[in-house]
């Protein structure tokens, strides 16, 4: 029996609002050798009806319990038949040549375990920002650069399944950065490549888990660093410079997390000892005096400002 080359993992929890757009973008792919593994994470809306309406190429599975995303993705991957694994969340969109261009790179070089692409960040009505833009990431052995300046979006990746066989998929201890953990472990052992153009659209909206659980990031970054140190002998010495940069970003996430969890006084205490520039320290300090309800608006504004800078 011939299996599809690519298994597309879609995990869904009450995603009916944008689901049809996401699935339509798969069916518009110029590369046609794929299956969709649709894992319904105990949705209570019309997601199941929509998914099943697309026929047999969307293999529908469901659970009676809502699991954390990493665990739900692991369930879905166990059903995958393809040599390559890709991910599409129900609120995001693929552009038509995504699979064609990325599978070509994986088939060209057997040492490449993961191919990613640039992303267009959009709000549903218009594009806001090209994620990588003029700042081109490295190719090949990129672990060092990825650790200090993480630049991969899960919606953009295609992974060689055999490369993950011995390192495991998603660590279920993480709720927000399970993809970052996986991609760093892949990058430590294998080459990565990328397509230098946006092949996906990542939807920016307030109900995204990125925003609803933003306060968890700092603790999970700490856990990830501890994990990497335990996995790889001599890691602290080999990556001392990168770890310092990583720790600085973790501090920024912790300040934001304290503010978002309605503990602004704790955030200000952290800022007193944080290794940040004067401008960053002042900006975060001012932020702690505002209501957390403005966070999403500021996040969106940041991308708009970056877009202006990118175009000059």
mmCIF file of C-alpha atoms in Angstrom:
data_model
loop_
_atom_site.group_PDB
_atom_site.id
_atom_site.type_symbol
_atom_site.label_atom_id
_atom_site.label_comp_id
_atom_site.label_asym_id
_atom_site.label_seq_id
_atom_site.Cartn_x
_atom_site.Cartn_y
_atom_site.Cartn_z
ATOM 1 C CA UNK A 1 0.000 0.000 0.000
ATOM 2 C CA UNK A 2 1.410 3.423 -0.958
ATOM 3 C CA UNK A 3 1.338 5.948 1.856
ATOM 4 C CA UNK A 4 1.255 9.739 1.383
ATOM 5 C CA UNK A 5 4.618 11.473 1.525
ATOM 6 C CA UNK A 6 3.556 14.244 3.917
ATOM 7 C CA UNK A 7 1.376 14.005 7.001
ATOM 8 C CA UNK A 8 -0.137 17.337 8.005
ATOM 9 C CA UNK A 9 -0.886 17.543 11.721
ATOM 10 C CA UNK A 10 -3.911 19.671 12.614
ATOM 11 C CA UNK A 11 -4.880 19.879 16.261
ATOM 12 C CA UNK A 12 -8.189 21.566 16.911
ATOM 13 C CA UNK A 13 -9.997 22.851 19.974
ATOM 14 C CA UNK A 14 -13.140 24.791 19.026
ATOM 15 C CA UNK A 15 -11.529 26.150 15.878
ATOM 16 C CA UNK A 16 -14.571 26.439 13.633
ATOM 17 C CA UNK A 17 -14.176 30.194 13.073
ATOM 18 C CA UNK A 18 -11.088 29.867 10.852
ATOM 19 C CA UNK A 19 -10.979 26.139 10.152
ATOM 20 C CA UNK A 20 -12.352 26.215 6.613
ATOM 21 C CA UNK A 21 -9.733 28.767 5.540
ATOM 22 C CA UNK A 22 -6.986 26.573 6.965
ATOM 23 C CA UNK A 23 -8.207 23.367 5.303
ATOM 24 C CA UNK A 24 -8.852 25.118 1.991
ATOM 25 C CA UNK A 25 -5.220 26.264 1.997
ATOM 26 C CA UNK A 26 -4.116 22.617 2.213
ATOM 27 C CA UNK A 27 -6.345 21.545 -0.658
ATOM 28 C CA UNK A 28 -4.878 24.371 -2.773
ATOM 29 C CA UNK A 29 -1.324 23.049 -2.443
ATOM 30 C CA UNK A 30 0.574 22.522 -5.704
ATOM 31 C CA UNK A 31 2.166 19.451 -4.073
ATOM 32 C CA UNK A 32 -0.499 16.782 -3.815
ATOM 33 C CA UNK A 33 1.027 13.792 -1.980
ATOM 34 C CA UNK A 34 -0.319 14.434 1.516
ATOM 35 C CA UNK A 35 -2.805 13.456 4.213
ATOM 36 C CA UNK A 36 -4.295 15.523 7.024
ATOM 37 C CA UNK A 37 -4.282 14.030 10.510
ATOM 38 C CA UNK A 38 -7.039 15.993 12.203
ATOM 39 C CA UNK A 39 -7.025 15.602 15.980
ATOM 40 C CA UNK A 40 -10.143 17.061 17.567
ATOM 41 C CA UNK A 41 -9.162 17.885 21.147
ATOM 42 C CA UNK A 42 -12.705 17.537 22.561
ATOM 43 C CA UNK A 43 -14.223 20.476 20.666
ATOM 44 C CA UNK A 44 -17.783 21.479 21.493
ATOM 45 C CA UNK A 45 -18.398 23.630 18.405
ATOM 46 C CA UNK A 46 -18.856 22.690 14.749
ATOM 47 C CA UNK A 47 -15.216 21.803 14.059
ATOM 48 C CA UNK A 48 -15.927 18.088 13.599
ATOM 49 C CA UNK A 49 -18.631 18.719 10.993
ATOM 50 C CA UNK A 50 -16.326 21.004 9.014
ATOM 51 C CA UNK A 51 -13.361 18.607 9.122
ATOM 52 C CA UNK A 52 -15.420 15.576 8.093
ATOM 53 C CA UNK A 53 -16.934 17.461 5.159
ATOM 54 C CA UNK A 54 -13.577 17.364 3.337
ATOM 55 C CA UNK A 55 -13.648 13.614 2.774
ATOM 56 C CA UNK A 56 -11.131 10.826 3.267
ATOM 57 C CA UNK A 57 -7.965 12.867 2.829
ATOM 58 C CA UNK A 58 -8.741 14.436 6.191
ATOM 59 C CA UNK A 59 -8.368 11.581 8.662
ATOM 60 C CA UNK A 60 -10.472 12.586 11.639
ATOM 61 C CA UNK A 61 -9.660 11.493 15.206
ATOM 62 C CA UNK A 62 -11.041 12.849 18.453
ATOM 63 C CA UNK A 63 -10.595 12.609 22.188
ATOM 64 C CA UNK A 64 -13.133 12.951 24.946
ATOM 65 C CA UNK A 65 -10.664 14.938 27.071
ATOM 66 C CA UNK A 66 -8.913 18.193 26.207
ATOM 67 C CA UNK A 67 -5.167 17.586 26.433
ATOM 68 C CA UNK A 68 -2.298 20.103 26.437
ATOM 69 C CA UNK A 69 -1.227 20.891 22.895
ATOM 70 C CA UNK A 70 2.064 18.995 22.996
ATOM 71 C CA UNK A 71 0.352 15.817 24.179
ATOM 72 C CA UNK A 72 -2.412 16.216 21.593
ATOM 73 C CA UNK A 73 0.178 16.653 18.831
ATOM 74 C CA UNK A 74 1.948 13.490 19.975
ATOM 75 C CA UNK A 75 -1.346 11.594 19.707
ATOM 76 C CA UNK A 76 -1.828 12.891 16.165
ATOM 77 C CA UNK A 77 1.723 12.086 15.051
ATOM 78 C CA UNK A 78 1.227 8.438 16.056
ATOM 79 C CA UNK A 79 -1.454 8.271 13.345
ATOM 80 C CA UNK A 80 0.799 9.791 10.669
ATOM 81 C CA UNK A 81 1.825 7.632 7.711
ATOM 82 C CA UNK A 82 4.050 10.076 5.829
ATOM 83 C CA UNK A 83 7.842 10.373 5.689
ATOM 84 C CA UNK A 84 7.561 14.081 6.416
ATOM 85 C CA UNK A 85 5.557 15.869 9.115
ATOM 86 C CA UNK A 86 4.094 19.366 8.790
ATOM 87 C CA UNK A 87 1.902 21.367 11.159
ATOM 88 C CA UNK A 88 -1.044 23.651 10.522
ATOM 89 C CA UNK A 89 -3.063 25.219 13.323
ATOM 90 C CA UNK A 90 -6.725 25.873 12.620
ATOM 91 C CA UNK A 91 -6.336 29.642 12.592
ATOM 92 C CA UNK A 92 -3.363 29.814 10.194
ATOM 93 C CA UNK A 93 -3.027 29.541 6.413
ATOM 94 C CA UNK A 94 -0.553 27.972 3.992
ATOM 95 C CA UNK A 95 0.325 29.546 0.666
ATOM 96 C CA UNK A 96 -0.022 27.239 -2.376
ATOM 97 C CA UNK A 97 3.652 26.341 -2.961
ATOM 98 C CA UNK A 98 4.609 25.643 0.653
ATOM 99 C CA UNK A 99 4.877 21.867 0.475
ATOM 100 C CA UNK A 100 6.280 21.801 -3.059
ATOM 101 C CA UNK A 101 9.223 24.048 -2.183
ATOM 102 C CA UNK A 102 10.000 22.535 1.207
ATOM 103 C CA UNK A 103 9.735 18.874 0.235
ATOM 104 C CA UNK A 104 12.128 19.576 -2.645
ATOM 105 C CA UNK A 105 14.815 20.711 -0.176
ATOM 106 C CA UNK A 106 14.313 17.660 2.040
ATOM 107 C CA UNK A 107 14.594 15.323 -0.928
ATOM 108 C CA UNK A 108 17.662 17.158 -2.222
ATOM 109 C CA UNK A 109 19.735 16.677 0.958
ATOM 110 C CA UNK A 110 19.210 13.659 3.214
ATOM 111 C CA UNK A 111 21.178 15.344 6.021
ATOM 112 C CA UNK A 112 18.548 18.081 6.357
ATOM 113 C CA UNK A 113 16.007 17.146 9.036
ATOM 114 C CA UNK A 114 13.854 20.265 9.066
ATOM 115 C CA UNK A 115 12.951 22.929 6.521
ATOM 116 C CA UNK A 116 11.230 26.147 7.566
ATOM 117 C CA UNK A 117 10.246 29.310 5.742
ATOM 118 C CA UNK A 118 9.542 32.957 6.301
ATOM 119 C CA UNK A 119 6.041 33.828 7.558
ATOM 120 C CA UNK A 120 3.599 36.623 6.961
ATOM 121 C CA UNK A 121 1.903 37.784 10.150
ATOM 122 C CA UNK A 122 -1.660 38.904 9.473
ATOM 123 C CA UNK A 123 -4.742 39.883 11.438
ATOM 124 C CA UNK A 124 -7.297 38.210 9.200
ATOM 125 C CA UNK A 125 -7.948 41.222 7.004
ATOM 126 C CA UNK A 126 -4.466 42.328 5.972
ATOM 127 C CA UNK A 127 -0.797 41.444 6.239
ATOM 128 C CA UNK A 128 1.028 43.192 9.078
ATOM 129 C CA UNK A 129 4.640 42.071 8.994
ATOM 130 C CA UNK A 130 7.012 39.698 7.202
ATOM 131 C CA UNK A 131 8.584 37.776 10.068
ATOM 132 C CA UNK A 132 12.127 37.270 8.786
ATOM 133 C CA UNK A 133 12.131 39.799 5.977
ATOM 134 C CA UNK A 134 15.612 41.201 5.348
ATOM 135 C CA UNK A 135 17.088 39.368 8.351
ATOM 136 C CA UNK A 136 18.063 36.067 6.762
ATOM 137 C CA UNK A 137 18.647 33.135 9.126
ATOM 138 C CA UNK A 138 21.614 30.803 8.661
ATOM 139 C CA UNK A 139 21.377 27.407 6.984
ATOM 140 C CA UNK A 140 22.920 24.090 7.955
ATOM 141 C CA UNK A 141 24.099 23.667 11.538
ATOM 142 C CA UNK A 142 22.219 26.510 13.190
ATOM 143 C CA UNK A 143 21.797 25.393 16.810
ATOM 144 C CA UNK A 144 24.002 28.134 18.260
ATOM 145 C CA UNK A 145 22.165 30.914 16.420
ATOM 146 C CA UNK A 146 18.762 29.383 17.151
ATOM 147 C CA UNK A 147 19.450 29.198 20.881
ATOM 148 C CA UNK A 148 20.225 32.893 21.241
ATOM 149 C CA UNK A 149 17.743 34.199 18.652
ATOM 150 C CA UNK A 150 14.914 31.733 18.112
ATOM 151 C CA UNK A 151 13.390 32.315 14.666
ATOM 152 C CA UNK A 152 11.223 29.333 13.627
ATOM 153 C CA UNK A 153 7.426 29.261 13.543
ATOM 154 C CA UNK A 154 5.857 25.812 13.759
ATOM 155 C CA UNK A 155 3.333 26.557 11.013
ATOM 156 C CA UNK A 156 6.259 26.992 8.601
ATOM 157 C CA UNK A 157 8.130 23.711 9.191
ATOM 158 C CA UNK A 158 8.321 20.352 7.457
ATOM 159 C CA UNK A 159 10.261 17.672 9.384
ATOM 160 C CA UNK A 160 11.863 14.411 8.278
ATOM 161 C CA UNK A 161 10.085 11.939 10.540
ATOM 162 C CA UNK A 162 12.976 9.470 10.696
ATOM 163 C CA UNK A 163 15.237 12.157 12.229
ATOM 164 C CA UNK A 164 13.021 12.384 15.311
ATOM 165 C CA UNK A 165 12.801 8.629 15.836
ATOM 166 C CA UNK A 166 15.477 8.505 18.547
ATOM 167 C CA UNK A 167 14.980 11.909 20.199
ATOM 168 C CA UNK A 168 11.218 11.908 20.696
ATOM 169 C CA UNK A 169 8.581 14.399 19.614
ATOM 170 C CA UNK A 170 6.974 16.924 21.950
ATOM 171 C CA UNK A 171 7.927 17.118 25.612
ATOM 172 C CA UNK A 172 4.561 17.163 27.359
ATOM 173 C CA UNK A 173 5.853 19.209 30.286
ATOM 174 C CA UNK A 174 5.705 22.303 28.087
ATOM 175 C CA UNK A 175 2.495 24.146 27.252
ATOM 176 C CA UNK A 176 3.857 27.094 25.258
ATOM 177 C CA UNK A 177 7.289 26.185 23.894
ATOM 178 C CA UNK A 178 7.002 22.493 23.080
ATOM 179 C CA UNK A 179 7.874 23.335 19.460
ATOM 180 C CA UNK A 180 10.933 25.393 20.448
ATOM 181 C CA UNK A 181 12.203 22.484 22.550
ATOM 182 C CA UNK A 182 11.743 20.018 19.675
ATOM 183 C CA UNK A 183 13.312 22.209 16.999
ATOM 184 C CA UNK A 184 16.360 22.983 19.173
ATOM 185 C CA UNK A 185 16.930 19.275 19.781
ATOM 186 C CA UNK A 186 16.668 18.612 16.043
ATOM 187 C CA UNK A 187 19.036 21.505 15.276
ATOM 188 C CA UNK A 188 21.598 20.170 17.769
ATOM 189 C CA UNK A 189 21.943 16.949 15.772
ATOM 190 C CA UNK A 190 20.974 17.773 12.182
ATOM 191 C CA UNK A 191 21.160 20.373 9.455
ATOM 192 C CA UNK A 192 18.270 22.782 8.863
ATOM 193 C CA UNK A 193 17.314 24.615 5.676
ATOM 194 C CA UNK A 194 14.766 27.262 4.789
ATOM 195 C CA UNK A 195 12.850 28.803 1.912
ATOM 196 C CA UNK A 196 13.576 32.496 1.687
ATOM 197 C CA UNK A 197 10.013 33.702 1.205
ATOM 198 C CA UNK A 198 6.763 33.653 3.187
ATOM 199 C CA UNK A 199 5.005 30.347 2.571
ATOM 200 C CA UNK A 200 2.530 30.639 5.446
ATOM 201 C CA UNK A 201 0.363 33.186 7.213
ATOM 202 C CA UNK A 202 0.329 33.241 11.017
ATOM 203 C CA UNK A 203 -2.855 34.805 12.350
ATOM 204 C CA UNK A 204 -2.456 37.362 15.111
ATOM 205 C CA UNK A 205 -5.469 37.344 17.442
ATOM 206 C CA UNK A 206 -6.132 37.668 21.153
ATOM 207 C CA UNK A 207 -7.500 34.142 21.661
ATOM 208 C CA UNK A 208 -4.290 32.530 20.429
ATOM 209 C CA UNK A 209 -2.536 30.426 23.088
ATOM 210 C CA UNK A 210 0.512 32.640 22.580
ATOM 211 C CA UNK A 211 -1.380 35.415 24.358
ATOM 212 C CA UNK A 212 -3.703 33.523 26.679
ATOM 213 C CA UNK A 213 -0.749 31.710 28.304
ATOM 214 C CA UNK A 214 2.019 34.264 27.808
ATOM 215 C CA UNK A 215 2.714 34.356 31.533
ATOM 216 C CA UNK A 216 4.084 30.792 31.363
ATOM 217 C CA UNK A 217 6.937 31.570 28.988
ATOM 218 C CA UNK A 218 9.676 32.455 31.496
ATOM 219 C CA UNK A 219 9.251 29.311 33.606
ATOM 220 C CA UNK A 220 9.239 27.156 30.485
ATOM 221 C CA UNK A 221 12.365 28.858 29.108
ATOM 222 C CA UNK A 222 14.102 28.065 32.411
ATOM 223 C CA UNK A 223 12.958 24.457 32.197
ATOM 224 C CA UNK A 224 14.168 24.162 28.605
ATOM 225 C CA UNK A 225 17.638 25.480 29.443
ATOM 226 C CA UNK A 226 17.859 23.053 32.355
ATOM 227 C CA UNK A 227 16.848 20.238 30.007
ATOM 228 C CA UNK A 228 19.481 21.116 27.395
ATOM 229 C CA UNK A 229 22.206 21.301 30.045
ATOM 230 C CA UNK A 230 21.199 17.837 31.253
ATOM 231 C CA UNK A 231 21.000 16.326 27.763
ATOM 232 C CA UNK A 232 24.319 17.469 26.327
ATOM 233 C CA UNK A 233 27.609 17.068 28.269
ATOM 234 C CA UNK A 234 29.676 20.258 28.394
ATOM 235 C CA UNK A 235 26.744 22.354 27.229
ATOM 236 C CA UNK A 236 27.241 25.202 29.731
ATOM 237 C CA UNK A 237 30.870 25.678 28.779
ATOM 238 C CA UNK A 238 30.347 25.305 25.027
ATOM 239 C CA UNK A 239 27.453 27.754 24.856
ATOM 240 C CA UNK A 240 28.279 30.175 27.674
ATOM 241 C CA UNK A 241 27.862 33.291 25.513
ATOM 242 C CA UNK A 242 24.564 32.093 24.057
ATOM 243 C CA UNK A 243 23.263 31.154 27.508
ATOM 244 C CA UNK A 244 23.859 34.715 28.716
ATOM 245 C CA UNK A 245 21.752 36.068 25.848
ATOM 246 C CA UNK A 246 19.124 33.408 26.488
ATOM 247 C CA UNK A 247 19.009 34.338 30.187
ATOM 248 C CA UNK A 248 18.525 38.020 29.356
ATOM 249 C CA UNK A 249 15.505 37.198 27.184
ATOM 250 C CA UNK A 250 14.142 34.937 29.927
ATOM 251 C CA UNK A 251 14.313 37.868 32.353
ATOM 252 C CA UNK A 252 12.310 40.027 29.951
ATOM 253 C CA UNK A 253 9.706 37.268 29.662
ATOM 254 C CA UNK A 254 9.555 36.973 33.444
ATOM 255 C CA UNK A 255 8.966 40.709 33.856
ATOM 256 C CA UNK A 256 6.141 40.510 31.306
ATOM 257 C CA UNK A 257 4.787 37.389 32.974
ATOM 258 C CA UNK A 258 4.617 39.022 36.405
ATOM 259 C CA UNK A 259 2.811 42.015 34.932
ATOM 260 C CA UNK A 260 0.378 39.844 32.939
ATOM 261 C CA UNK A 261 -0.340 37.782 36.052
ATOM 262 C CA UNK A 262 -1.323 41.042 37.799
ATOM 263 C CA UNK A 263 1.813 41.266 39.927
ATOM 264 C CA UNK A 264 3.273 44.602 38.748
ATOM 265 C CA UNK A 265 5.216 45.160 41.973
ATOM 266 C CA UNK A 266 7.088 41.892 41.408
ATOM 267 C CA UNK A 267 7.828 42.970 37.843
ATOM 268 C CA UNK A 268 9.341 46.242 39.087
ATOM 269 C CA UNK A 269 11.493 44.402 41.632
ATOM 270 C CA UNK A 270 12.867 42.193 38.855
ATOM 271 C CA UNK A 271 13.698 45.233 36.756
ATOM 272 C CA UNK A 272 15.939 46.631 39.492
ATOM 273 C CA UNK A 273 18.444 43.801 39.051
ATOM 274 C CA UNK A 274 17.789 42.869 35.407
ATOM 275 C CA UNK A 275 20.687 43.048 32.930
ATOM 276 C CA UNK A 276 18.841 45.237 30.441
ATOM 277 C CA UNK A 277 19.617 48.443 28.618
ATOM 278 C CA UNK A 278 18.364 51.670 30.192
ATOM 279 C CA UNK A 279 15.804 52.080 27.411
ATOM 280 C CA UNK A 280 14.447 48.540 27.850
ATOM 281 C CA UNK A 281 14.359 48.871 31.617
ATOM 282 C CA UNK A 282 12.458 52.172 31.403
ATOM 283 C CA UNK A 283 10.025 50.807 28.779
ATOM 284 C CA UNK A 284 9.148 47.761 30.884
ATOM 285 C CA UNK A 285 8.836 49.918 33.996
ATOM 286 C CA UNK A 286 6.334 52.237 32.324
ATOM 287 C CA UNK A 287 4.414 49.210 31.025
ATOM 288 C CA UNK A 288 3.844 47.880 34.556
ATOM 289 C CA UNK A 289 1.690 50.907 35.361
ATOM 290 C CA UNK A 290 -0.789 50.106 32.589
ATOM 291 C CA UNK A 291 -3.624 47.533 32.629
ATOM 292 C CA UNK A 292 -2.723 44.169 31.121
ATOM 293 C CA UNK A 293 -5.607 44.524 28.661
ATOM 294 C CA UNK A 294 -3.361 46.633 26.409
ATOM 295 C CA UNK A 295 -0.830 43.831 25.896
ATOM 296 C CA UNK A 296 -2.261 42.455 22.662
ATOM 297 C CA UNK A 297 -2.614 45.931 21.167
ATOM 298 C CA UNK A 298 1.018 46.719 22.003
ATOM 299 C CA UNK A 299 2.152 43.387 20.582
ATOM 300 C CA UNK A 300 0.338 44.126 17.339
ATOM 301 C CA UNK A 301 1.691 47.689 17.267
ATOM 302 C CA UNK A 302 5.228 46.348 17.623
ATOM 303 C CA UNK A 303 4.841 44.380 14.400
ATOM 304 C CA UNK A 304 3.447 47.430 12.614
ATOM 305 C CA UNK A 305 6.457 49.493 13.689
ATOM 306 C CA UNK A 306 8.837 46.738 12.622
ATOM 307 C CA UNK A 307 7.102 46.638 9.252
ATOM 308 C CA UNK A 308 7.739 50.361 8.769
ATOM 309 C CA UNK A 309 11.413 49.915 9.663
ATOM 310 C CA UNK A 310 11.687 46.929 7.325
ATOM 311 C CA UNK A 311 10.427 48.965 4.379
ATOM 312 C CA UNK A 312 12.998 51.727 4.796
#
